[in-house]
């Protein structure tokens, strides 16, 4: 059932369209079709007065003339119904419009785009794709851009990455240069999806090919660097993996927590802790980060120098006041003073805070979670989710 506020809006919109239609009915050149609305209007009003708003809306919509001045009313009604979840009615409106004889081509394309949006909203992605593909081939300008953007959204949801890449490439033109730059990041993520899929299937040659394409689309792709590092690690090429991981701080230092454990592992596999220490110290100097501090403190503690490790962390608590740093310092102090009840309670409190704090957050919509999502589940933006510490 439609709520009464929505019905009032629709009622007024249709009434306006009715009177505009009557006003323009004498201008034959503007009419797409013509009919007498009065009996249907009275019938619809009776439905309304008898507390049957659904039937009233259907009656009004089916009877309202379609002409150059009422078409926008139909389109506005369809859009409003779609936004309110009444997708079936929106589809009916737009299908009825397309069935009217004499609808100009430009208007027909506009209605088809709205119908494709209806199909997307209702999950009929195959139907939407067919409509949008046809429209994208015969339209130009903003209409074409809208069709391609909706197609990219469909291919994203259906994980049709190659089709999505092709659709993004069709967005590029001098007129829409800024938009194409925006979508280059999306294209890079589509290539990364293919690379990750190939890596999972141990199709390493394809994986490397897609990584290269992702980096060509977006030189600052952290994701491509991380996948390449994982590929090199699997192949036992730790020196190459380290080289790839070292690119990440320059691409986006906020991803430092993602690379430090892997850097540590690569150097460990090489048996070269001394070089690891030098690299970490260099990273700390250029990109102050809690993950680097903790990795260096762990090296100190591993060499039975807990006091130095505690002091090292304490020296960075003020400049990097994160829960990870505070908890590490408390844990090391607790090991040295295992009978200290206050330290134990403080460490437990910080640990509890960490459990309830998201490890990753989207800087676009605020979505938080425990796992890394390259496509934000909240706002559907690519690359906006980052580590919180």
XYZ file of C-alpha atoms in Angstrom:
389
model
C 0.000 0.000 0.000
C 1.102 3.548 -0.758
C 1.219 5.843 2.245
C -1.050 8.913 2.162
C 1.748 11.447 1.814
C 3.034 9.744 -1.319
C -0.487 9.497 -2.662
C -1.095 13.221 -2.195
C 2.123 14.004 -4.108
C 1.120 11.667 -6.926
C -2.439 12.966 -6.945
C -1.301 16.572 -7.322
C 1.274 15.656 -9.965
C -1.272 13.751 -12.009
C -3.849 16.496 -11.621
C -1.301 18.992 -12.891
C -0.505 16.732 -15.813
C -4.203 16.376 -16.575
C -4.847 20.096 -16.750
C -1.663 20.691 -18.725
C -2.772 17.965 -21.091
C -6.149 19.655 -21.563
C -4.479 22.992 -22.152
C -2.244 21.528 -24.849
C -4.841 19.251 -26.449
C -5.761 21.912 -28.971
C -2.194 21.953 -30.296
C -2.212 18.880 -32.501
C 1.429 19.141 -33.374
C 2.461 18.626 -29.730
C 0.210 15.632 -28.998
C 1.507 12.092 -29.002
C -1.968 10.722 -28.261
C -5.321 12.037 -27.166
C -8.216 10.774 -25.019
C -10.913 12.002 -22.709
C -9.675 11.766 -19.136
C -12.736 12.947 -17.205
C -14.436 9.538 -16.588
C -11.130 7.916 -15.524
C -10.271 10.877 -13.341
C -13.634 10.640 -11.533
C -13.196 6.880 -11.188
C -9.751 7.354 -9.708
C -11.055 9.991 -7.322
C -13.727 7.561 -6.115
C -11.022 4.969 -5.406
C -9.157 7.588 -3.414
C -12.251 8.530 -1.365
C -12.971 4.840 -0.712
C -9.495 4.327 0.793
C -8.150 2.451 -2.252
C -5.080 4.533 -3.189
C -3.362 1.728 -5.117
C -6.300 1.343 -7.484
C -6.612 5.121 -7.759
C -2.996 5.523 -8.821
C -3.299 2.765 -11.433
C -6.432 4.387 -12.858
C -4.882 7.848 -13.054
C -1.668 6.606 -14.629
C -3.369 4.485 -17.282
C -5.689 7.351 -18.263
C -3.328 10.335 -18.281
C -2.675 11.565 -21.785
C 0.897 11.492 -23.013
C 1.971 14.608 -24.847
C 4.851 17.048 -24.893
C 3.757 18.648 -21.606
C 2.615 15.608 -19.601
C 5.493 13.283 -20.472
C 7.664 14.813 -17.762
C 4.861 14.143 -15.258
C 4.866 10.472 -16.217
C 8.637 10.287 -15.915
C 8.601 12.058 -12.549
C 5.945 9.651 -11.273
C 7.925 6.654 -12.437
C 11.102 7.925 -10.795
C 9.287 8.673 -7.537
C 7.638 5.258 -7.443
C 10.979 3.548 -8.114
C 12.665 5.435 -5.294
C 9.832 4.445 -2.939
C 10.233 0.771 -3.855
C 7.127 0.590 -6.068
C 9.231 -0.791 -8.921
C 6.437 -2.781 -10.511
C 4.350 0.364 -10.996
C 7.364 2.278 -12.282
C 7.978 -0.441 -14.880
C 4.314 -0.319 -15.878
C 4.445 3.456 -16.393
C 7.541 3.311 -18.553
C 6.359 0.318 -20.583
C 3.057 2.089 -21.232
C 4.936 5.171 -22.395
C 6.987 3.141 -24.858
C 3.790 1.576 -26.215
C 2.341 4.998 -27.138
C 2.465 5.765 -30.861
C 4.347 8.771 -32.137
C 6.768 9.096 -29.226
C 9.793 11.081 -30.500
C 13.069 9.147 -30.611
C 14.816 11.318 -28.020
C 11.897 10.895 -25.616
C 11.774 7.166 -26.285
C 15.457 6.873 -25.375
C 14.837 8.796 -22.159
C 11.991 6.433 -21.223
C 14.115 3.376 -22.072
C 16.856 4.629 -19.746
C 14.297 5.004 -16.947
C 12.995 1.497 -17.653
C 16.551 0.132 -17.462
C 16.895 1.806 -14.057
C 13.653 0.118 -12.998
C 15.031 -3.264 -14.043
C 18.251 -2.627 -12.121
C 16.307 -1.665 -9.014
C 14.233 -4.857 -9.232
C 17.278 -7.073 -9.851
C 16.441 -7.839 -13.481
C 19.993 -7.134 -14.547
C 19.866 -9.108 -17.820
C 16.974 -6.989 -19.096
C 18.660 -3.800 -17.953
C 21.907 -4.802 -19.675
C 20.189 -5.405 -23.017
C 18.458 -2.018 -22.922
C 21.574 -0.148 -21.842
C 23.771 -1.845 -24.430
C 21.388 -0.836 -27.213
C 21.118 2.723 -25.939
C 24.871 3.108 -25.525
C 25.330 2.207 -29.205
C 22.843 4.729 -30.602
C 23.099 7.681 -28.197
C 25.726 10.352 -27.616
C 26.734 12.841 -24.951
C 25.339 12.605 -21.439
C 22.802 9.914 -22.342
C 25.591 7.633 -23.565
C 27.657 8.346 -20.431
C 24.691 7.492 -18.183
C 24.121 4.221 -20.040
C 27.781 3.207 -19.776
C 27.956 4.070 -16.080
C 24.908 1.908 -15.375
C 26.437 -0.908 -17.423
C 29.628 -0.675 -15.372
C 27.540 -0.953 -12.218
C 25.819 -4.078 -13.575
C 29.115 -5.689 -14.597
C 30.520 -4.905 -11.154
C 27.612 -6.649 -9.423
C 27.748 -9.613 -11.799
C 31.561 -9.769 -11.581
C 31.860 -9.473 -15.357
C 35.206 -7.697 -15.091
C 36.261 -7.838 -18.750
C 32.944 -6.366 -19.873
C 33.313 -3.688 -17.222
C 36.806 -2.812 -18.432
C 35.523 -2.443 -21.997
C 32.649 -0.229 -20.846
C 35.010 2.010 -18.863
C 37.266 2.395 -21.897
C 34.275 3.708 -23.856
C 33.907 6.570 -21.368
C 37.194 8.114 -22.472
C 36.979 11.219 -24.637
C 38.331 14.748 -24.549
C 34.939 16.097 -23.587
C 34.717 13.842 -20.549
C 38.420 13.803 -19.703
C 37.962 14.369 -15.950
C 35.362 11.629 -15.780
C 37.596 9.157 -17.595
C 40.402 9.890 -15.121
C 37.965 9.168 -12.321
C 36.994 5.872 -13.874
C 40.583 4.847 -14.531
C 40.795 3.813 -10.863
C 37.693 1.675 -11.314
C 39.229 0.047 -14.374
C 42.388 -0.704 -12.395
C 40.340 -2.459 -9.709
C 38.566 -4.528 -12.369
C 41.980 -5.675 -13.610
C 42.973 -6.418 -10.008
C 39.868 -8.570 -9.599
C 40.989 -10.587 -12.616
C 44.530 -10.771 -11.241
C 43.315 -12.009 -7.854
C 41.116 -14.601 -9.531
C 44.055 -15.816 -11.633
C 46.279 -15.964 -8.555
C 43.720 -18.091 -6.733
C 43.635 -20.470 -9.693
C 47.473 -20.496 -9.824
C 47.327 -19.035 -13.333
C 50.412 -16.968 -12.677
C 51.088 -15.738 -16.229
C 47.565 -14.324 -16.496
C 47.911 -12.859 -13.018
C 51.057 -10.975 -13.967
C 49.410 -9.747 -17.184
C 46.426 -8.321 -15.320
C 48.632 -6.718 -12.665
C 50.571 -4.929 -15.398
C 47.307 -3.696 -16.938
C 46.061 -2.512 -13.521
C 49.235 -0.504 -12.959
C 48.976 0.976 -16.453
C 45.460 2.172 -15.628
C 46.476 3.510 -12.194
C 50.151 3.889 -11.319
C 49.212 4.534 -7.705
C 47.358 1.242 -7.282
C 48.229 -0.132 -3.848
C 46.139 -3.167 -4.585
C 48.163 -4.071 -7.682
C 51.415 -3.780 -5.702
C 50.064 -6.045 -2.957
C 48.876 -8.692 -5.427
C 52.218 -8.603 -7.218
C 54.011 -9.039 -3.888
C 51.803 -12.026 -3.069
C 52.547 -13.545 -6.472
C 56.318 -13.174 -5.960
C 56.055 -14.665 -2.472
C 54.247 -17.717 -3.829
C 57.005 -18.152 -6.400
C 59.642 -17.837 -3.680
C 61.015 -14.635 -5.190
C 61.214 -12.712 -1.914
C 63.547 -10.018 -3.174
C 61.009 -9.113 -5.880
C 58.180 -9.256 -3.339
C 60.070 -6.823 -1.087
C 60.574 -4.472 -4.014
C 56.835 -4.430 -4.668
C 55.931 -3.954 -1.003
C 58.299 -1.006 -0.758
C 56.220 0.821 -3.381
C 53.133 0.909 -1.161
C 54.257 3.625 1.330
C 54.813 5.988 -1.593
C 51.465 5.093 -3.174
C 49.490 5.443 0.060
C 51.215 5.403 3.488
C 47.908 4.589 5.205
C 48.368 1.010 3.978
C 51.583 0.549 5.972
C 49.885 -1.888 8.414
C 49.167 -4.153 5.433
C 52.778 -4.440 4.270
C 54.831 -4.610 7.487
C 53.973 -8.223 8.458
C 54.694 -9.312 4.900
C 57.989 -7.423 4.781
C 58.992 -9.102 8.028
C 58.119 -12.517 6.587
C 60.051 -11.915 3.341
C 63.213 -10.861 5.168
C 62.766 -13.763 7.565
C 62.621 -16.177 4.631
C 65.885 -14.656 3.421
C 67.404 -14.833 6.891
C 68.285 -11.139 6.747
C 66.954 -9.458 9.880
C 69.630 -6.801 9.900
C 68.529 -5.445 6.540
C 64.916 -5.576 7.754
C 65.847 -3.378 10.710
C 67.499 -0.835 8.410
C 64.462 -0.788 6.120
C 62.049 -0.357 9.041
C 64.093 2.490 10.468
C 64.000 4.197 7.083
C 60.236 3.756 6.883
C 59.786 5.147 10.387
C 61.757 8.226 9.465
C 59.801 8.915 6.279
C 56.359 7.528 7.207
C 55.726 7.497 10.950
C 53.368 4.582 11.609
C 52.436 2.352 14.536
C 53.024 -0.852 12.529
C 56.651 0.136 11.939
C 57.186 1.057 15.596
C 55.819 -2.298 16.752
C 57.901 -4.259 14.244
C 61.097 -2.551 15.437
C 60.111 -3.042 19.089
C 59.566 -6.738 18.414
C 63.063 -7.074 16.972
C 64.489 -5.438 20.115
C 62.424 -7.675 22.399
C 63.458 -10.778 20.463
C 67.069 -9.972 21.280
C 66.251 -10.024 25.017
C 66.243 -6.261 25.297
C 62.722 -5.693 26.640
C 63.653 -2.550 28.554
C 64.937 -0.933 25.372
C 61.837 -2.130 23.538
C 59.512 -0.620 26.151
C 61.390 2.665 26.099
C 61.340 2.719 22.302
C 57.558 2.334 22.262
C 57.138 4.890 25.047
C 59.126 7.393 23.003
C 56.553 7.082 20.200
C 53.314 6.903 22.198
C 52.851 10.658 22.144
C 53.483 11.038 18.392
C 51.593 7.826 17.448
C 48.913 7.431 20.159
C 47.185 4.340 18.768
C 45.644 1.434 20.679
C 48.154 -0.948 19.077
C 51.111 1.017 20.438
C 49.600 1.459 23.901
C 48.683 -2.205 24.184
C 52.143 -3.340 23.041
C 53.801 -1.148 25.659
C 51.476 -2.422 28.396
C 52.029 -6.046 27.358
C 55.816 -5.699 27.476
C 55.655 -3.969 30.861
C 53.328 -6.664 32.146
C 55.827 -9.340 31.127
C 58.491 -7.531 33.129
C 56.166 -6.955 36.102
C 53.772 -9.889 35.895
C 52.406 -9.238 39.389
C 51.298 -5.688 38.573
C 47.492 -5.787 38.807
C 47.006 -2.266 37.489
C 48.993 -2.974 34.341
C 47.008 -6.163 33.784
C 43.715 -4.322 34.071
C 44.877 -1.558 31.742
C 46.125 -4.057 29.176
C 42.815 -5.968 29.334
C 40.838 -2.738 28.885
C 42.839 -1.687 25.828
C 42.521 -5.196 24.391
C 38.761 -5.058 24.837
C 38.603 -1.702 23.064
C 40.501 -3.150 20.134
C 38.073 -6.048 19.801
C 35.165 -3.671 19.300
C 37.003 -1.250 17.036
C 36.919 -1.820 13.263
C 40.278 -2.583 11.685
C 39.209 -0.931 8.458
C 37.041 2.069 7.688
C 35.733 3.736 4.541
C 36.744 7.384 4.484
C 33.854 8.096 2.097
C 30.825 6.746 3.998
C 32.259 5.647 7.374
C 31.620 1.919 6.937
C 33.756 -0.086 9.356
C 34.698 -3.747 9.468
C 37.214 -6.357 10.496
C 38.167 -7.334 6.951
C 39.616 -5.417 4.037
C 37.134 -4.581 1.266
C 38.467 -2.991 -1.895
C 34.866 -2.261 -2.856
C 33.137 -0.605 0.091
C 29.980 -2.598 1.013
C 28.393 0.643 2.190
C 28.813 3.218 -0.583
C 30.098 0.923 -3.375
C 33.224 3.049 -3.862
C 36.495 1.474 -4.962
C 39.638 1.922 -2.857
C 38.070 4.053 -0.105
C 38.416 1.445 2.675
C 41.715 1.712 4.546
C 43.342 0.394 7.749
C 42.437 2.355 10.887
C 45.916 2.045 12.408
